[in-house]
Structures are given as C-alpha cells and as structure tokens.
Tab-separated table of N, CA and C in Angstrom:
chain	number	residue	atom	x	y	z
A	1246	MET	N	-8.426	22.744	2.213
A	1246	MET	CA	-8.391	21.923	1.019
A	1246	MET	C	-7.071	21.179	0.914
A	1247	LYS	N	-5.956	21.892	1.151
A	1247	LYS	CA	-4.649	21.245	1.076
A	1247	LYS	C	-4.507	20.177	2.146
A	1248	VAL	N	-5.069	20.439	3.307
A	1248	VAL	CA	-5.011	19.469	4.401
A	1248	VAL	C	-5.760	18.203	4.008
A	1249	ALA	N	-6.897	18.359	3.353
A	1249	ALA	CA	-7.687	17.204	2.922
A	1249	ALA	C	-6.914	16.377	1.900
A	1250	ILE	N	-6.243	17.022	0.976
A	1250	ILE	CA	-5.458	16.315	-0.035
A	1250	ILE	C	-4.316	15.547	0.620
A	1251	VAL	N	-3.631	16.204	1.542
A	1251	VAL	CA	-2.532	15.542	2.247
A	1251	VAL	C	-3.063	14.354	3.041
A	1252	LEU	N	-4.205	14.530	3.698
A	1252	LEU	CA	-4.803	13.448	4.478
A	1252	LEU	C	-5.154	12.259	3.581
A	1253	VAL	N	-5.725	12.529	2.422
A	1253	VAL	CA	-6.063	11.451	1.484
A	1253	VAL	C	-4.801	10.720	1.038
A	1254	LEU	N	-3.751	11.445	0.728
A	1254	LEU	CA	-2.499	10.813	0.300
A	1254	LEU	C	-1.890	9.975	1.415
A	1255	VAL	N	-1.968	10.458	2.645
A	1255	VAL	CA	-1.445	9.695	3.782
A	1255	VAL	C	-2.240	8.402	3.960
A	1256	VAL	N	-3.553	8.499	3.867
A	1256	VAL	CA	-4.397	7.305	4.004
A	1256	VAL	C	-4.070	6.300	2.902
A	1257	LEU	N	-3.920	6.779	1.670
A	1257	LEU	CA	-3.570	5.880	0.568
A	1257	LEU	C	-2.220	5.208	0.807
A	1258	ALA	N	-1.259	5.960	1.315
A	1258	ALA	CA	0.058	5.391	1.597
A	1258	ALA	C	-0.031	4.314	2.672
A	1259	VAL	N	-0.809	4.561	3.704
A	1259	VAL	CA	-0.960	3.579	4.783
A	1259	VAL	C	-1.625	2.314	4.252
A	1260	VAL	N	-2.647	2.473	3.431
A	1260	VAL	CA	-3.332	1.314	2.854
A	1260	VAL	C	-2.364	0.512	1.987
A	1261	GLN	N	-1.565	1.194	1.186
A	1261	GLN	CA	-0.624	0.488	0.321
A	1261	GLN	C	0.442	-0.228	1.137
A	1262	LEU	N	0.891	0.383	2.225
A	1262	LEU	CA	1.862	-0.289	3.090
A	1262	LEU	C	1.247	-1.524	3.727
A	1263	ALA	N	-0.006	-1.428	4.117
A	1263	ALA	CA	-0.687	-2.579	4.710
A	1263	ALA	C	-0.816	-3.709	3.689
A	1264	ILE	N	-1.167	-3.341	2.473
A	1264	ILE	CA	-1.286	-4.346	1.413
A	1264	ILE	C	0.075	-4.980	1.141
A	1265	ALA	N	1.101	-4.168	1.058
A	1265	ALA	CA	2.442	-4.695	0.804
A	1265	ALA	C	2.877	-5.629	1.933
A	1266	GLY	N	2.550	-5.284	3.163
A	1266	GLY	CA	2.895	-6.147	4.300
A	1266	GLY	C	2.189	-7.480	4.222
A	1267	ARG	N	0.924	-7.455	3.836
A	1267	ARG	CA	0.183	-8.715	3.690
A	1267	ARG	C	0.742	-9.551	2.545
A	1268	LEU	N	1.187	-8.897	1.491
A	1268	LEU	CA	1.777	-9.630	0.367
A	1268	LEU	C	3.028	-10.374	0.799
A	1269	GLU	N	3.844	-9.735	1.610
A	1269	GLU	CA	5.065	-10.389	2.075
A	1269	GLU	C	4.723	-11.610	2.911
A	1270	GLN	N	3.641	-11.530	3.672
A	1270	GLN	CA	3.247	-12.651	4.509
A	1270	GLN	C	2.591	-13.745	3.682
A	1271	GLN	N	1.737	-13.381	2.732
A	1271	GLN	CA	0.968	-14.349	1.974
A	1271	GLN	C	1.702	-14.845	0.737
A	1272	GLY	N	2.446	-13.996	0.102
A	1272	GLY	CA	3.046	-14.324	-1.184
A	1272	GLY	C	1.983	-14.247	-2.267
A	1273	GLY	N	2.385	-13.929	-3.453
A	1273	GLY	CA	1.453	-13.905	-4.563
A	1273	GLY	C	0.802	-12.559	-4.779
A	1274	VAL	N	0.062	-12.489	-5.875
A	1274	VAL	CA	-0.622	-11.271	-6.294
A	1274	VAL	C	-2.072	-11.646	-6.549
A	1275	THR	N	-2.995	-10.788	-6.147
A	1275	THR	CA	-4.409	-11.020	-6.441
A	1275	THR	C	-4.954	-9.852	-7.254
A	1276	CYS	N	-6.039	-10.104	-7.969
A	1276	CYS	CA	-6.657	-9.037	-8.743
A	1276	CYS	C	-7.212	-7.950	-7.830
A	1277	GLY	N	-7.656	-8.324	-6.652
A	1277	GLY	CA	-8.132	-7.319	-5.704
A	1277	GLY	C	-7.038	-6.331	-5.346
A	1278	GLN	N	-5.833	-6.837	-5.151
A	1278	GLN	CA	-4.703	-5.974	-4.820
A	1278	GLN	C	-4.325	-5.092	-6.006
A	1279	VAL	N	-4.289	-5.686	-7.187
A	1279	VAL	CA	-3.946	-4.915	-8.395
A	1279	VAL	C	-5.002	-3.841	-8.631
A	1280	ASP	N	-6.278	-4.224	-8.549
A	1280	ASP	CA	-7.363	-3.265	-8.774
A	1280	ASP	C	-7.314	-2.128	-7.760
A	1281	ALA	N	-7.088	-2.455	-6.498
A	1281	ALA	CA	-7.047	-1.423	-5.456
A	1281	ALA	C	-5.935	-0.411	-5.724
A	1282	ASN	N	-4.799	-0.893	-6.196
A	1282	ASN	CA	-3.681	0.007	-6.467
A	1282	ASN	C	-3.851	0.803	-7.748
A	1283	MET	N	-4.583	0.268	-8.696
A	1283	MET	CA	-4.743	0.946	-9.979
A	1283	MET	C	-5.989	1.828	-10.045
A	1284	THR	N	-6.878	1.724	-9.082
A	1284	THR	CA	-8.100	2.533	-9.083
A	1284	THR	C	-7.830	4.030	-9.228
A	1285	PRO	N	-6.803	4.582	-8.573
A	1285	PRO	CA	-6.557	6.021	-8.750
A	1285	PRO	C	-6.171	6.412	-10.185
A	1286	CYS	N	-5.913	5.439	-11.034
A	1286	CYS	CA	-5.501	5.723	-12.414
A	1286	CYS	C	-6.669	5.788	-13.389
A	1287	ILE	N	-7.859	5.442	-12.942
A	1287	ILE	CA	-8.995	5.342	-13.864
A	1287	ILE	C	-9.251	6.648	-14.608
A	1288	SER	N	-9.233	7.774	-13.898
A	1288	SER	CA	-9.525	9.027	-14.605
A	1288	SER	C	-8.449	9.333	-15.643
A	1289	TYR	N	-7.186	9.071	-15.329
A	1289	TYR	CA	-6.123	9.285	-16.316
A	1289	TYR	C	-6.318	8.351	-17.513
A	1290	LEU	N	-6.607	7.085	-17.251
A	1290	LEU	CA	-6.720	6.095	-18.323
A	1290	LEU	C	-7.941	6.322	-19.214
A	1291	THR	N	-8.971	6.973	-18.696
A	1291	THR	CA	-10.177	7.194	-19.493
A	1291	THR	C	-10.283	8.606	-20.047
A	1292	GLN	N	-9.585	9.572	-19.400
A	1292	GLN	CA	-9.709	10.957	-19.837
A	1292	GLN	C	-8.404	11.557	-20.346
A	1293	GLY	N	-7.280	10.906	-20.040
A	1293	GLY	CA	-5.988	11.441	-20.457
A	1293	GLY	C	-5.474	12.468	-19.474
A	1294	GLY	N	-4.571	13.299	-19.916
A	1294	GLY	CA	-3.962	14.297	-19.046
A	1294	GLY	C	-2.711	13.743	-18.397
A	1295	GLU	N	-2.551	14.010	-17.114
A	1295	GLU	CA	-1.399	13.516	-16.363
A	1295	GLU	C	-1.881	12.614	-15.231
A	1296	PRO	N	-1.179	11.515	-14.975
A	1296	PRO	CA	-1.580	10.651	-13.857
A	1296	PRO	C	-1.318	11.356	-12.517
A	1297	SER	N	-2.169	11.083	-11.549
A	1297	SER	CA	-2.019	11.674	-10.222
A	1297	SER	C	-0.884	10.989	-9.466
A	1298	ALA	N	-0.465	11.610	-8.376
A	1298	ALA	CA	0.564	11.009	-7.520
A	1298	ALA	C	0.074	9.677	-6.958
A	1299	ALA	N	-1.207	9.608	-6.595
A	1299	ALA	CA	-1.772	8.357	-6.072
A	1299	ALA	C	-1.753	7.264	-7.135
A	1300	CYS	N	-2.021	7.641	-8.369
A	1300	CYS	CA	-1.970	6.685	-9.480
A	1300	CYS	C	-0.558	6.144	-9.633
A	1301	CYS	N	0.413	7.031	-9.690
A	1301	CYS	CA	1.807	6.592	-9.862
A	1301	CYS	C	2.281	5.748	-8.685
A	1302	SER	N	1.821	6.078	-7.499
A	1302	SER	CA	2.157	5.270	-6.335
A	1302	SER	C	1.598	3.853	-6.504
A	1303	GLY	N	0.376	3.756	-7.012
A	1303	GLY	CA	-0.235	2.455	-7.264
A	1303	GLY	C	0.505	1.657	-8.318
A	1304	VAL	N	0.942	2.334	-9.380
A	1304	VAL	CA	1.713	1.665	-10.437
A	1304	VAL	C	3.011	1.105	-9.841
A	1305	LYS	N	3.667	1.900	-9.019
A	1305	LYS	CA	4.917	1.456	-8.395
A	1305	LYS	C	4.673	0.277	-7.458
A	1306	THR	N	3.560	0.292	-6.740
A	1306	THR	CA	3.235	-0.814	-5.842
A	1306	THR	C	2.975	-2.092	-6.628
A	1307	VAL	N	2.199	-1.993	-7.703
A	1307	VAL	CA	1.931	-3.175	-8.541
A	1307	VAL	C	3.231	-3.718	-9.107
A	1308	ASN	N	4.084	-2.832	-9.557
A	1308	ASN	CA	5.376	-3.252	-10.089
A	1308	ASN	C	6.180	-4.002	-9.024
A	1309	GLY	N	6.150	-3.513	-7.808
A	1309	GLY	CA	6.881	-4.160	-6.724
A	1309	GLY	C	6.275	-5.488	-6.301
A	1310	MET	N	4.961	-5.635	-6.457
A	1310	MET	CA	4.285	-6.880	-6.077
A	1310	MET	C	4.627	-8.013	-7.033
A	1311	ALA	N	4.791	-7.693	-8.296
A	1311	ALA	CA	4.937	-8.703	-9.342
A	1311	ALA	C	6.415	-8.989	-9.596
A	1312	GLN	N	7.015	-9.795	-8.737
A	1312	GLN	CA	8.445	-10.082	-8.840
A	1312	GLN	C	8.748	-11.339	-9.659
A	1313	SER	N	7.970	-12.386	-9.482
A	1313	SER	CA	8.226	-13.630	-10.216
A	1313	SER	C	7.435	-13.629	-11.523
A	1314	ALA	N	7.781	-14.548	-12.416
A	1314	ALA	CA	7.074	-14.661	-13.697
A	1314	ALA	C	5.594	-14.968	-13.465
A	1315	ASP	N	5.286	-15.852	-12.520
A	1315	ASP	CA	3.889	-16.183	-12.228
A	1315	ASP	C	3.134	-14.973	-11.694
A	1316	GLU	N	3.777	-14.188	-10.837
A	1316	GLU	CA	3.137	-12.986	-10.300
A	1316	GLU	C	2.905	-11.956	-11.400
A	1317	ARG	N	3.855	-11.830	-12.328
A	1317	ARG	CA	3.680	-10.893	-13.449
A	1317	ARG	C	2.543	-11.353	-14.357
A	1318	LYS	N	2.433	-12.652	-14.604
A	1318	LYS	CA	1.330	-13.166	-15.433
A	1318	LYS	C	-0.007	-12.911	-14.756
A	1319	THR	N	-0.067	-13.145	-13.446
A	1319	THR	CA	-1.305	-12.893	-12.710
A	1319	THR	C	-1.662	-11.416	-12.777
A	1320	ALA	N	-0.702	-10.540	-12.508
A	1320	ALA	CA	-0.948	-9.097	-12.563
A	1320	ALA	C	-1.368	-8.679	-13.967
A	1321	CYS	N	-0.747	-9.249	-14.980
A	1321	CYS	CA	-1.092	-8.956	-16.371
A	1321	CYS	C	-2.551	-9.308	-16.639
A	1322	ASN	N	-2.975	-10.506	-16.226
A	1322	ASN	CA	-4.359	-10.922	-16.427
A	1322	ASN	C	-5.327	-10.014	-15.670
A	1323	CYS	N	-4.933	-9.579	-14.479
A	1323	CYS	CA	-5.762	-8.652	-13.704
A	1323	CYS	C	-5.893	-7.316	-14.421
A	1324	LEU	N	-4.774	-6.787	-14.912
A	1324	LEU	CA	-4.793	-5.514	-15.630
A	1324	LEU	C	-5.600	-5.612	-16.918
A	1325	LYS	N	-5.465	-6.736	-17.618
A	1325	LYS	CA	-6.212	-6.946	-18.862
A	1325	LYS	C	-7.713	-6.976	-18.567
A	1326	ALA	N	-8.101	-7.707	-17.525
A	1326	ALA	CA	-9.520	-7.778	-17.156
A	1326	ALA	C	-10.041	-6.395	-16.760
A	1327	ALA	N	-9.241	-5.659	-15.992
A	1327	ALA	CA	-9.653	-4.320	-15.572
A	1327	ALA	C	-9.782	-3.396	-16.785
A	1328	ALA	N	-8.840	-3.464	-17.703
A	1328	ALA	CA	-8.883	-2.619	-18.901
A	1328	ALA	C	-10.136	-2.905	-19.720
A	1329	ASN	N	-10.542	-4.156	-19.772
A	1329	ASN	CA	-11.723	-4.526	-20.545
A	1329	ASN	C	-13.025	-4.083	-19.892
A	1330	ARG	N	-12.985	-3.691	-18.624
A	1330	ARG	CA	-14.183	-3.181	-17.954
A	1330	ARG	C	-14.482	-1.737	-18.341
A	1331	TYR	N	-13.529	-1.065	-18.963
A	1331	TYR	CA	-13.693	0.352	-19.311
A	1331	TYR	C	-13.643	0.517	-20.825
A	1332	ALA	N	-14.819	0.668	-21.432
A	1332	ALA	CA	-14.898	0.812	-22.885
A	1332	ALA	C	-14.195	2.075	-23.363
A	1333	ASN	N	-14.132	3.095	-22.516
A	1333	ASN	CA	-13.528	4.363	-22.912
A	1333	ASN	C	-12.057	4.475	-22.504
A	1334	LEU	N	-11.428	3.364	-22.161
A	1334	LEU	CA	-10.001	3.377	-21.821
A	1334	LEU	C	-9.188	3.804	-23.042
A	1335	LYS	N	-8.309	4.739	-22.844
A	1335	LYS	CA	-7.465	5.236	-23.932
A	1335	LYS	C	-6.189	4.390	-23.981
A	1336	ASP	N	-6.032	3.644	-25.070
A	1336	ASP	CA	-4.886	2.745	-25.195
A	1336	ASP	C	-3.556	3.496	-25.112
A	1337	ALA	N	-3.486	4.664	-25.720
A	1337	ALA	CA	-2.239	5.437	-25.679
A	1337	ALA	C	-1.905	5.847	-24.245
A	1338	ALA	N	-2.911	6.220	-23.483
A	1338	ALA	CA	-2.689	6.598	-22.082
A	1338	ALA	C	-2.214	5.385	-21.287
A	1339	ALA	N	-2.816	4.227	-21.540
A	1339	ALA	CA	-2.423	3.004	-20.837
A	1339	ALA	C	-0.971	2.642	-21.135
A	1340	GLN	N	-0.579	2.758	-22.385
A	1340	GLN	CA	0.796	2.421	-22.765
A	1340	GLN	C	1.796	3.421	-22.194
A	1341	ALA	N	1.387	4.683	-22.049
A	1341	ALA	CA	2.291	5.721	-21.562
A	1341	ALA	C	2.364	5.787	-20.042
A	1342	LEU	N	1.414	5.158	-19.349
A	1342	LEU	CA	1.331	5.292	-17.893
A	1342	LEU	C	2.623	4.947	-17.160
A	1343	PRO	N	3.225	3.797	-17.400
A	1343	PRO	CA	4.453	3.495	-16.647
A	1343	PRO	C	5.534	4.556	-16.815
A	1344	SER	N	5.783	4.986	-18.048
A	1344	SER	CA	6.845	5.976	-18.252
A	1344	SER	C	6.467	7.321	-17.638
A	1345	LYS	N	5.188	7.695	-17.681
A	1345	LYS	CA	4.770	8.951	-17.058
A	1345	LYS	C	4.959	8.913	-15.547
A	1346	CYS	N	4.937	7.696	-14.980
A	1346	CYS	CA	5.130	7.535	-13.538
A	1346	CYS	C	6.582	7.210	-13.200
A	1347	GLY	N	7.451	7.152	-14.211
A	1347	GLY	CA	8.861	6.868	-13.961
A	1347	GLY	C	9.114	5.440	-13.545
A	1348	VAL	N	8.316	4.525	-14.068
A	1348	VAL	CA	8.425	3.109	-13.705
A	1348	VAL	C	8.688	2.283	-14.957
A	1349	SER	N	9.589	1.344	-14.842
A	1349	SER	CA	9.800	0.382	-15.916
A	1349	SER	C	8.948	-0.839	-15.579
A	1350	LEU	N	7.701	-0.824	-16.029
A	1350	LEU	CA	6.733	-1.869	-15.709
A	1350	LEU	C	6.840	-2.975	-16.743
A	1351	ASN	N	7.110	-4.181	-16.269
A	1351	ASN	CA	7.249	-5.316	-17.177
A	1351	ASN	C	5.912	-5.963	-17.498
A	1352	ILE	N	4.834	-5.279	-17.156
A	1352	ILE	CA	3.496	-5.794	-17.392
A	1352	ILE	C	2.732	-4.744	-18.187
A	1353	PRO	N	2.397	-5.022	-19.438
A	1353	PRO	CA	1.656	-4.035	-20.231
A	1353	PRO	C	0.226	-3.878	-19.719
A	1354	ILE	N	-0.308	-2.691	-19.860
A	1354	ILE	CA	-1.722	-2.444	-19.562
A	1354	ILE	C	-2.412	-2.417	-20.911
A	1355	SER	N	-3.078	-3.516	-21.236
A	1355	SER	CA	-3.662	-3.674	-22.566
A	1355	SER	C	-4.862	-4.604	-22.510
A	1356	ARG	N	-5.825	-4.344	-23.372
A	1356	ARG	CA	-7.001	-5.223	-23.471
A	1356	ARG	C	-6.709	-6.484	-24.268
A	1357	THR	N	-5.639	-6.465	-25.046
A	1357	THR	CA	-5.423	-7.549	-26.004
A	1357	THR	C	-4.146	-8.354	-25.749
A	1358	ILE	N	-3.394	-8.032	-24.720
A	1358	ILE	CA	-2.128	-8.709	-24.463
A	1358	ILE	C	-2.363	-10.197	-24.163
A	1359	ASN	N	-1.477	-11.040	-24.659
A	1359	ASN	CA	-1.481	-12.458	-24.292
A	1359	ASN	C	-0.581	-12.589	-23.068
A	1360	CYS	N	-1.171	-12.665	-21.907
A	1360	CYS	CA	-0.395	-12.663	-20.663
A	1360	CYS	C	0.449	-13.921	-20.497
A	1361	ASP	N	0.173	-14.957	-21.258
A	1361	ASP	CA	1.000	-16.171	-21.177
A	1361	ASP	C	2.396	-15.938	-21.719
A	1362	THR	N	2.591	-14.856	-22.468
A	1362	THR	CA	3.917	-14.570	-23.027
A	1362	THR	C	4.783	-13.764	-22.065
A	1363	ILE	N	4.213	-13.326	-20.948
A	1363	ILE	CA	4.941	-12.531	-19.953
A	1363	ILE	C	5.906	-13.453	-19.216
A	1364	SER	N	7.144	-13.011	-19.078
A	1364	SER	CA	8.104	-13.837	-18.336
A	1364	SER	C	8.716	-13.073	-17.187
C-alpha cells in the first residue's frame, strides 16, 4: 500500500515537471493546466478536512505558473470556472487552501471573484 502511494506521488511529480517544462517553452497558462494541477484538491474543497500532499503540490505549481498579471487573470478565470462546476464546493475550504498548503497565492479560489481586478 505504501509503495502504491509513493508511486502515485512520483507519477504526479513527473507529470507536474513535464507540465512546468512545457510552460517554460510555450509561455502562458491554460485552464487545462490549472485544472490538472487542482484536480487532487477536489475532495478537500468539497468535503473539507486537510488537503493532500498532491493537492498542495498542485497549488504550488499553479502559483508558480501565474507570474505575470495576464497569467494570474487567466488562472483566476480558470479557478472560478472550475469552482462553479462543483455545487458542493465549500467556500471556507477554498479560501483556506493556500494557507493550509503554505502558499501565498495571489489568485483567490472563488465562484464570485472579478478576475479583471487581479494584478
């Protein structure tokens, strides 16, 4: 069981490194990239508790992807769209996620944020 968990974490890390490498080559942020990194957070965002290591890794990756104001606005719109897909998303959990992962995320996870105000 422990081996399987370690294997899953290694695979997730490799995928995130591959995505980060493509970002450096392509520039920009896409909703596919944001969604892929935030998928491990769905159970935390809908059920509460503590975010998983994979979730926090995804939050850190999204934070690293969104360096410019335009990239942060794009990531914000992606997060907003994703949040609106889950009717049972817990707003308090979404707001607490960055701090629970030890990240100062300049992009709120909210259904109602005006992403045009992100700088």
